[in-house]
XYZ file of C-alpha atoms in Angstrom:
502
model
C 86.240 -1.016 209.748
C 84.500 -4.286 209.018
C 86.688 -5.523 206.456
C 86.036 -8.324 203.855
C 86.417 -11.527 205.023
C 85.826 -11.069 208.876
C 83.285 -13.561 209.692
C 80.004 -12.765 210.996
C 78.507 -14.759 213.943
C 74.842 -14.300 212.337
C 76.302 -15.790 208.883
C 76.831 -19.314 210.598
C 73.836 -19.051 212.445
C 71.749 -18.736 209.840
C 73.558 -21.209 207.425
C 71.729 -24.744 206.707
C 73.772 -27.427 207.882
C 74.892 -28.637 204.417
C 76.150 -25.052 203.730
C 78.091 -24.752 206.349
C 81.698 -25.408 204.695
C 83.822 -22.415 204.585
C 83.593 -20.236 201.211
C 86.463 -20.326 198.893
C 87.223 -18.987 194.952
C 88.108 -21.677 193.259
C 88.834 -19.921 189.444
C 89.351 -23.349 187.752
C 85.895 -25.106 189.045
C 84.211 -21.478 187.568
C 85.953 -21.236 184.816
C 84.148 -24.085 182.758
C 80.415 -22.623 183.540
C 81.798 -18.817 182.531
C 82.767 -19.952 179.058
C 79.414 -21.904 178.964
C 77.792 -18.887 179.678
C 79.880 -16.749 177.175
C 78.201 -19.418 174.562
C 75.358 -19.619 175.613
C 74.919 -15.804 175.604
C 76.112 -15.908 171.926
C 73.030 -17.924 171.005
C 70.721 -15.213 172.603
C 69.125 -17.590 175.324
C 70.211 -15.030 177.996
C 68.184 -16.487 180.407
C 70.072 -19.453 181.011
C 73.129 -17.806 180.643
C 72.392 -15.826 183.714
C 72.524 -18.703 185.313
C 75.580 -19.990 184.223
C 77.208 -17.172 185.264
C 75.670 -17.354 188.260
C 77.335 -20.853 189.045
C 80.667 -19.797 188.294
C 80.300 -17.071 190.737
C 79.233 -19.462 193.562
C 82.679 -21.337 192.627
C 84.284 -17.829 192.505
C 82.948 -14.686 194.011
C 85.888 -12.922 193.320
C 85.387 -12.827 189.698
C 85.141 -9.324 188.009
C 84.782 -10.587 184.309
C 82.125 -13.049 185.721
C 80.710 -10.041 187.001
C 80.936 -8.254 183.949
C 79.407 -11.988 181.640
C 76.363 -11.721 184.360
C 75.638 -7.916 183.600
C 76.094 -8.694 179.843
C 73.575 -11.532 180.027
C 71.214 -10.037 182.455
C 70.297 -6.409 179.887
C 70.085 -8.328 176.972
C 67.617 -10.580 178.775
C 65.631 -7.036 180.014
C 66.353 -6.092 176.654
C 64.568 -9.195 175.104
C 61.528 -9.322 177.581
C 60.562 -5.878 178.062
C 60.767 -6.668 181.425
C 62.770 -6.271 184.588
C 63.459 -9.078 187.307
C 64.237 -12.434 186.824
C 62.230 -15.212 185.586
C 60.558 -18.000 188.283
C 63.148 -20.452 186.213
C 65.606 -18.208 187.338
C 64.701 -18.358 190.722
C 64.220 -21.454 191.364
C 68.334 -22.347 189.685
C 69.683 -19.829 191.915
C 67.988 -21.268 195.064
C 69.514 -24.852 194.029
C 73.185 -23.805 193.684
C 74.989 -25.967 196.174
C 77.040 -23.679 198.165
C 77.839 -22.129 201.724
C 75.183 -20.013 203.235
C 77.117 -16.358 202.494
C 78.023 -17.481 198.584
C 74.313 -18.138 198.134
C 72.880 -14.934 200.090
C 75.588 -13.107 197.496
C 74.283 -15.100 194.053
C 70.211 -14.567 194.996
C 71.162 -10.637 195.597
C 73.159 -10.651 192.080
C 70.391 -12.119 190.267
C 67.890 -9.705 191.746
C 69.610 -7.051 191.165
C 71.301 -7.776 187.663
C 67.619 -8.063 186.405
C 67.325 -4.941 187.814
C 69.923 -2.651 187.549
C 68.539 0.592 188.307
C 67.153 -0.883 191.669
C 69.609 1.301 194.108
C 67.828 -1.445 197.144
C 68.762 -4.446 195.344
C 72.281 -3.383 194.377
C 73.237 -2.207 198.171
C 72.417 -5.735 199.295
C 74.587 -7.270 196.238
C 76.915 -4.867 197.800
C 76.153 -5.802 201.641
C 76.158 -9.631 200.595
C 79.799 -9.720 198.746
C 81.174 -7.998 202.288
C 79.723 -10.803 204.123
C 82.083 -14.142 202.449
C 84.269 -15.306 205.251
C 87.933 -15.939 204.429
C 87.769 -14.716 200.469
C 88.546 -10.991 199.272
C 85.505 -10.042 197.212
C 86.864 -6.171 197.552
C 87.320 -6.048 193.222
C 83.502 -7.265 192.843
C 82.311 -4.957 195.739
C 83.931 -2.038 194.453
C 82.843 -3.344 190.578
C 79.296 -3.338 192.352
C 79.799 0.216 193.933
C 80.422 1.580 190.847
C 77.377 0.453 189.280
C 74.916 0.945 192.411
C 76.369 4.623 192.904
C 75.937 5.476 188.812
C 72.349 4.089 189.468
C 71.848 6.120 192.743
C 73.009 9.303 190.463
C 70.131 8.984 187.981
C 67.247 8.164 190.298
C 65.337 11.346 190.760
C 63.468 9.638 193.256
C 66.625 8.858 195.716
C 66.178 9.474 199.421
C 69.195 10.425 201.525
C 69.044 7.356 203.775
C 69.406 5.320 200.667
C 72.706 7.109 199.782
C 74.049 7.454 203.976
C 73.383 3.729 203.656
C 75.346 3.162 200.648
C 78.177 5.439 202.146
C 78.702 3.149 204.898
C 78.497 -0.246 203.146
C 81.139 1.782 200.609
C 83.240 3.172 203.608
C 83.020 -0.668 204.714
C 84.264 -2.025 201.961
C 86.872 0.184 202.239
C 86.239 2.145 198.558
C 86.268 5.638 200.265
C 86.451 7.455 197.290
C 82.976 5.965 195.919
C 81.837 6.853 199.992
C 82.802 10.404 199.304
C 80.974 10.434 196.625
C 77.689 8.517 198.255
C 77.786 11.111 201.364
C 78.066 14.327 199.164
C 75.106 12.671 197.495
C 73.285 13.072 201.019
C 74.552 16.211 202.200
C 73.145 17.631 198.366
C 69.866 16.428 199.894
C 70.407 17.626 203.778
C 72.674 20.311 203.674
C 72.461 20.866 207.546
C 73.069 17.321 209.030
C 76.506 18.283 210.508
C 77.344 15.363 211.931
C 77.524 13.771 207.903
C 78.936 16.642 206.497
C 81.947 15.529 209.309
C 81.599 12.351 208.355
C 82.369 13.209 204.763
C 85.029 15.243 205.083
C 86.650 12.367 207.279
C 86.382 9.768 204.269
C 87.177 12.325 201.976
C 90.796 12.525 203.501
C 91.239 9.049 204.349
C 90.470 8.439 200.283
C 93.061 11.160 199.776
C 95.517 8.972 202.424
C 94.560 6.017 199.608
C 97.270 6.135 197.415
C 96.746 3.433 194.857
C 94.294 0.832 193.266
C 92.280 -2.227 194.178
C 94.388 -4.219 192.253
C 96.630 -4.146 195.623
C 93.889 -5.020 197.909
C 94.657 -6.676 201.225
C 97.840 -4.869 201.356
C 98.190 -1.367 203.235
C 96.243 1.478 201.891
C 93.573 -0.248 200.397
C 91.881 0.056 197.184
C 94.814 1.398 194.789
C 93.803 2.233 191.463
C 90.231 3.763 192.360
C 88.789 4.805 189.004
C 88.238 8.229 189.479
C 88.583 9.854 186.328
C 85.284 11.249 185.022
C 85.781 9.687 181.694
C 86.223 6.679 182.849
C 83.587 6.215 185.270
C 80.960 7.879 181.736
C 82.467 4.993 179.756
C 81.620 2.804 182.485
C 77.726 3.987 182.656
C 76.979 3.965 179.021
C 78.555 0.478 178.783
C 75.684 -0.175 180.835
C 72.910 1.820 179.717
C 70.384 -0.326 178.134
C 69.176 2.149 175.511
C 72.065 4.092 173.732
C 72.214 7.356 171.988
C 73.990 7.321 168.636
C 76.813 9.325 170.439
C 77.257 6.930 173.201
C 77.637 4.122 170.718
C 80.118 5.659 169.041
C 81.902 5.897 172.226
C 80.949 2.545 173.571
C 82.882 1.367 170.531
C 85.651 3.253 170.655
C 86.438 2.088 174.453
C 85.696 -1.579 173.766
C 88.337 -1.075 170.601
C 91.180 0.324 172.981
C 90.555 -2.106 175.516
C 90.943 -4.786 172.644
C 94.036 -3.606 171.168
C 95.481 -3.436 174.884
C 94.639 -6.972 175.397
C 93.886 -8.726 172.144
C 94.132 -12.386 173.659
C 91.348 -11.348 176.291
C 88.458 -13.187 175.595
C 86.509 -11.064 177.816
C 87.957 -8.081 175.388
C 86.830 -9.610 172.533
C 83.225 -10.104 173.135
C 83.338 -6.974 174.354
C 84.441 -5.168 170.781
C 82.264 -7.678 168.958
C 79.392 -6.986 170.836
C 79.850 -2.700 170.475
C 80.306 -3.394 166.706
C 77.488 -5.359 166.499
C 75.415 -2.886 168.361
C 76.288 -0.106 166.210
C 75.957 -2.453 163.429
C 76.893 -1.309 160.383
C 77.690 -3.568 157.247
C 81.578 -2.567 157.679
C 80.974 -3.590 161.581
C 79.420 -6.651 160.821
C 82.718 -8.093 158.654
C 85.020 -6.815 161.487
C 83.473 -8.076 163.872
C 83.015 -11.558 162.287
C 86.851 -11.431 160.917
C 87.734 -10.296 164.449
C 85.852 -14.099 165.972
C 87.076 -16.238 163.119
C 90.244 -15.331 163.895
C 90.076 -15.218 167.822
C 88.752 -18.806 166.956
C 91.602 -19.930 165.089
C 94.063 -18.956 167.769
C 92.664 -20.006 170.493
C 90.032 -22.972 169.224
C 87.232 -21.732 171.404
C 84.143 -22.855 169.331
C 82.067 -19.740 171.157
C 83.667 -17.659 168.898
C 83.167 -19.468 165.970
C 79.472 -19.642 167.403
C 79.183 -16.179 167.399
C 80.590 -15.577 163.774
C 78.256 -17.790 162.242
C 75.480 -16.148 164.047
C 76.871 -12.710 161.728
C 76.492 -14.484 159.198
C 72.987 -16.155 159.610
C 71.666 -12.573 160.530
C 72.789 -11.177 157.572
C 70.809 -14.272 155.737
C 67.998 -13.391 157.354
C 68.078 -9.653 156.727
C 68.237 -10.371 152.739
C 65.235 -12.550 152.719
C 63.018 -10.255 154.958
C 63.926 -7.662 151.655
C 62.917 -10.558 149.464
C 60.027 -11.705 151.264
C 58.639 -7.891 151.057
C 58.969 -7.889 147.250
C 57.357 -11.384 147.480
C 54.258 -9.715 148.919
C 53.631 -7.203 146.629
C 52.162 -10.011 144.660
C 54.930 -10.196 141.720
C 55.436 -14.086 140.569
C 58.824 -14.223 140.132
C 59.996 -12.695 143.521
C 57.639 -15.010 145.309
C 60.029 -17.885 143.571
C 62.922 -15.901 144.267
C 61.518 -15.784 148.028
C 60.841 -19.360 147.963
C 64.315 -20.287 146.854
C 66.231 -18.377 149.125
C 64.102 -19.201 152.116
C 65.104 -23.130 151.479
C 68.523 -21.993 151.443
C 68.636 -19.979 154.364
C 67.029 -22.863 156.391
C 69.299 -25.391 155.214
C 72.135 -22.716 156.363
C 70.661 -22.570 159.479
C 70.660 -26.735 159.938
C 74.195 -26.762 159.240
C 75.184 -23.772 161.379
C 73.307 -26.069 164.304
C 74.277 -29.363 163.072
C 78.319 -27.941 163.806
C 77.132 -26.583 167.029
C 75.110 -29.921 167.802
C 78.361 -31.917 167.075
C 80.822 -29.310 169.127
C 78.230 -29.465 171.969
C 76.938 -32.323 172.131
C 75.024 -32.410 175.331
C 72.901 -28.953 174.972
C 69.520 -30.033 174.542
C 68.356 -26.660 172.759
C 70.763 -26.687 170.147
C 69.512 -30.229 169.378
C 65.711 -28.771 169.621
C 66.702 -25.864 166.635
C 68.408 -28.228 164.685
C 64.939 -30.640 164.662
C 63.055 -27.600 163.668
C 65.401 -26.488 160.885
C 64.744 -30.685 159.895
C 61.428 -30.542 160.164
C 61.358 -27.251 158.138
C 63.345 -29.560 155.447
C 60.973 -32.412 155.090
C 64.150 -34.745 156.646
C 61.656 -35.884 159.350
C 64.029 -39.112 160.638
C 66.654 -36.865 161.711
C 64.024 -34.385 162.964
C 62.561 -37.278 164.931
C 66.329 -38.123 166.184
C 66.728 -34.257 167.697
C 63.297 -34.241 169.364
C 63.716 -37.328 170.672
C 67.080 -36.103 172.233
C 65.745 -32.785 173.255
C 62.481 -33.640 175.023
C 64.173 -34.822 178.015
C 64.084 -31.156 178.875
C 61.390 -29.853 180.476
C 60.899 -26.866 179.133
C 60.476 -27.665 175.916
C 58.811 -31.607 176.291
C 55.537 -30.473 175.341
C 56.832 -28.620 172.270
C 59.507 -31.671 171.600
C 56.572 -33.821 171.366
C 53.887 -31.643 169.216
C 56.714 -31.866 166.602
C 57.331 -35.953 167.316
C 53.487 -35.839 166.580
C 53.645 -34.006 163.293
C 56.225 -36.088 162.127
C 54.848 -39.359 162.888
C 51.401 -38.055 160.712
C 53.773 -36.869 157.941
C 55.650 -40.026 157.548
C 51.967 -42.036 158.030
C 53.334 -43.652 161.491
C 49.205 -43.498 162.806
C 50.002 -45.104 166.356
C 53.224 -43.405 166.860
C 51.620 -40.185 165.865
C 48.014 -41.227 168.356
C 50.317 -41.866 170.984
C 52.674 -39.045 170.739
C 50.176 -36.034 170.597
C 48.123 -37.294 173.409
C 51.389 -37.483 175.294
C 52.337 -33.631 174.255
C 48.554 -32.871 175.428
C 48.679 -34.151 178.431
C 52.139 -32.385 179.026
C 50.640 -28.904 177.695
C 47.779 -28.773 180.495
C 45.643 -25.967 178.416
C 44.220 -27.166 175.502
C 42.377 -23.985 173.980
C 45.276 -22.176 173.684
C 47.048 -21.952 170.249
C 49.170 -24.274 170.844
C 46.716 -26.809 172.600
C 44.008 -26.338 169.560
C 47.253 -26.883 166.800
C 47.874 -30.011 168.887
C 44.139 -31.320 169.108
C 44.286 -30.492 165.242
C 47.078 -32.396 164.825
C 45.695 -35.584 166.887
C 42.247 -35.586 164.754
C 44.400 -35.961 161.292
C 46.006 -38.705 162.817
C 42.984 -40.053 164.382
C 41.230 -39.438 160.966
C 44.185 -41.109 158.978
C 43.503 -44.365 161.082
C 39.853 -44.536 160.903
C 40.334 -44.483 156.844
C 43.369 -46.727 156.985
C 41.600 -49.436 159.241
C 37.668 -48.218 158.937
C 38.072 -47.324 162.641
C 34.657 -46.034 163.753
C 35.573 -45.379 167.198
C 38.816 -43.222 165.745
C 36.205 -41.246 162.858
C 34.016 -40.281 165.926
C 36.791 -39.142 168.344
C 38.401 -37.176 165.535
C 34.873 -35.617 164.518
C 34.720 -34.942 168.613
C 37.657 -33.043 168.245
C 37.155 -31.196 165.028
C 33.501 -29.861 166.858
C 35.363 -28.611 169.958
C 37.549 -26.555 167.759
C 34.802 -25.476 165.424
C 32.755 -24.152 169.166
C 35.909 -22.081 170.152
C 37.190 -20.789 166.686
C 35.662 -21.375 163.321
C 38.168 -19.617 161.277
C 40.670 -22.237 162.718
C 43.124 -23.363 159.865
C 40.350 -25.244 157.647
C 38.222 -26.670 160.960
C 34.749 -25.938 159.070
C 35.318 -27.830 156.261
C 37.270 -30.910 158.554
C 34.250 -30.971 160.735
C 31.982 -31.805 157.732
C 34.263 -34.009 156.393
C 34.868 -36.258 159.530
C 31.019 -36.072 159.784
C 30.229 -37.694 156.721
C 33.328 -40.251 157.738
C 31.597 -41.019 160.733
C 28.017 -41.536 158.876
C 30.082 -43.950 156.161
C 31.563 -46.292 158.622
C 28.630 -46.467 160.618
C 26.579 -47.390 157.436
C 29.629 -50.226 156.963
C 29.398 -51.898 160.351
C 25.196 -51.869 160.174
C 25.829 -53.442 156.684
């Protein structure tokens, strides 16, 4: 049996030379990047918490609940974009993790395949890559994988029996011989008549039977001891992970993630688990447990993530009552449009000091700093807008975006240069120009432009802003109030001209 941790010749072979330190789990060094990610996750930018949990499997790859934060993260990001696999971002992070050669083939096959969880290909190599980490025991995340790949194998229509003999051996490998039993009478279901498996089979099958107790034993005679093999459990298991839900399996989803709270109520893990199946199910009587049940897991334990998470309850439910009033707004009746208007401001201000705590509690996260400048800028308190974006920009991502707002705020507080300089900086940083954004940006730049060529009688600025308003005009007329800017910067550009003839 090729049992977890033998090394492989081909793994050193085909290690880089700066990889080529021996693996290790080193819980402490993971541990700060899987509460990260826990956070992160809270604030619903998935994506990156992926990756965190990503990291803190390359520092430990023997880490079930990282395994568990990664699956979490990865179907609420599928859930988000409509869209399996991971993002080129995504990519790219995993690729730069600085580990040895077998941690990294195992973290590229756990992103691929989290992102795509019903790919029975990309889980067996997840599966085939955690067997391959010299010198650490990664037989609780292969069998954790197993699970998942086999529950995945067992509603593809489409499966071919080399698929599942394939699986049985990387199973039988990893020494999980009940989920191997399992994998091969998948087979034999498909090829009754191949003998030699059917032998095979029967061979695992009573060397699962010689397997008297769990994984949580692992390295020790026997084997996996503990094997999850009651049906219930391994249903509870699958709908966990389903990404759309019947109202039945909810109601079950939360009931499991309740019992496994009240058996553990200290478990972070635990928690988010309950809050999340409450949330999901989501009624109004959820909603206050589940915010109750992260206040409090707050208080003991002063992990602002939970706090995080309550205050995202509570913004939600903010939200939820304006989108009522903003309805009866529409209809066109005078005093719910004030009534809109009101609690709108007061929702946004809730939202700046919901970020403004997180801001202060995490100081270095460059998105939190980019919401709170939005909710600012929202506010008309442009300096500390300016004071976020400023911050925030020095992220990539969002540097063109950072700077479109530095632009607008400039023009609102009648900083002319500041603004001129700023939104041909956040041009050149968008690349496409006719886009939405690019046009709001060029749109932006001519009011500037035009706000200097009246404040200084700046022909050259009057005719670049005029440019710009006529390039706009060509690609959309109905363009915020373009028509009626180009003839305005026209007859700005015929008035100065008359003044420097004069």
């Amino acid at each position: 049996m090729a049992l977890f941790g033998k090394k492989k010749s081909d793994d050193t072979a085909e290690a880089p030379a700066e990889d080529a330190q021996q693996p290790v789990a080193d819980p402490a060094k993971a541990a700060p990047f899987f509460d990260r990610a826990g956070t992160v996750h809270e604030t619903s930018n998935y994506e990156y918490a992926v990756t965190l949990w990503l990291q803190g499997l390359a520092r430990d790859p023997t880490s079930v609940p990282g395994l568990e934060g990664l699956a979490d993260s990865a179907q609420a990001l599928i859930a988000t974009r409509n869209k399996f696999g991971p993002t080129k971002d995504q990519e790219k992070a995993a690729r730069d993790i600085k580990a040895p050669a077998p941690v990294r083939r195992l973290i590229l096959a756990l992103l691929n395949w989290s992102t795509r969880p019903l790919d029975v290909s990309a889980g067996l190599k997840a599966l085939e890559a955690a067997g391959k980490i010299p010198g650490v025991d990664t037989a609780k995340c292969a069998y954790w994988i197993g699970q998942r790949v086999l529950s995945a194998a067992a509603r593809d229509p489409k499966i071919k029996k080399d698929a599942l003999v394939r699986m049985m051996n990387v199973l039988k490998d990893a020494g999980a011989f009940d989920l191997a039993v399992r994998a091969g009478e998948a087979a034999l279901g498909l090829d009754p008549s191949d003998r030699q498996l059917d032998a095979e089979v029967r061979n695992l099958s009573a060397q699962a039977t010689m397997s008297t107790g769990g994984y949580e034993h692992t390295g020790e005679e026997g084997g996996f001891r503990a094997n999850i093999r009651d049906a219930e459990a391994q249903r509870a298991l699958e709908e966990q992970d389903r990404i759309v839900k019947t109202e039945d399996v909810v109601e079950r989803v939360v009931a499991n993630a309740k019992a496994d709270y009240e058996s553990r109520p200290d478990d972070p893990a635990a928690i988010r688990k309950y809050a999340r199946a409450l949330l999901e199910r989501g009624t109004p009587a959820d909603e206050k447990t589940a915010h109750d049940l992260l206040i409090g897991a707050y208080e003991r334990t002063k992990e602002y993530a939970f706090r995080q998470a309550a205050g995202d309850i509570k913004l939600r439910q903010a939200r939820r009552k304006l989108a009522l009033l903003r309805a009866a707004a529409e209809s066109g009746d005078a005093q719910a449009k004030d009534q809109f208007a009101k609690a709108a401001r007061a929702v946004l201000k809730m939202e700046a000091e919901e970020y403004a705590d997180r801001v202060k509690n995490y100081p270095t996260d460059l998105a939190l700093k980019f919401e709170l400048g939005k909710r600012y800028f929202e506010l008309g308190r442009l300096e500390d807008a300016i004071e976020m974006f400023q911050a925030a920009r020095r992220e990539p991502k969002r540097r063109a975006e950072c700077l479109a707002y530095l632009g607008e705020a400039f023009l609102r507080l009648g900083w002319q240069t500041e603004a001129i300089d700023t939104l041909r900086e956040a041009l050149a940083a968008h690349t496409n120009e006719q886009d939405e954004i690019g046009r709001g940006l060029r749109y932006a730049l001519m009011s500037a432009l035009e706000g200097q060529a009246r404040e200084s009688r700046d022909l050259a600025a009057a005719e670049e802003a005029a440019k710009i308003a006529s390039g706009i005009a060509v690609e959309q007329l109905s363009f915020r109030d373009i028509r009626e800017k180009r003839t305005v910067l026209q007859g700005l550009v015929k008035e100065l001209r008359a003044e420097s003839a004069a």
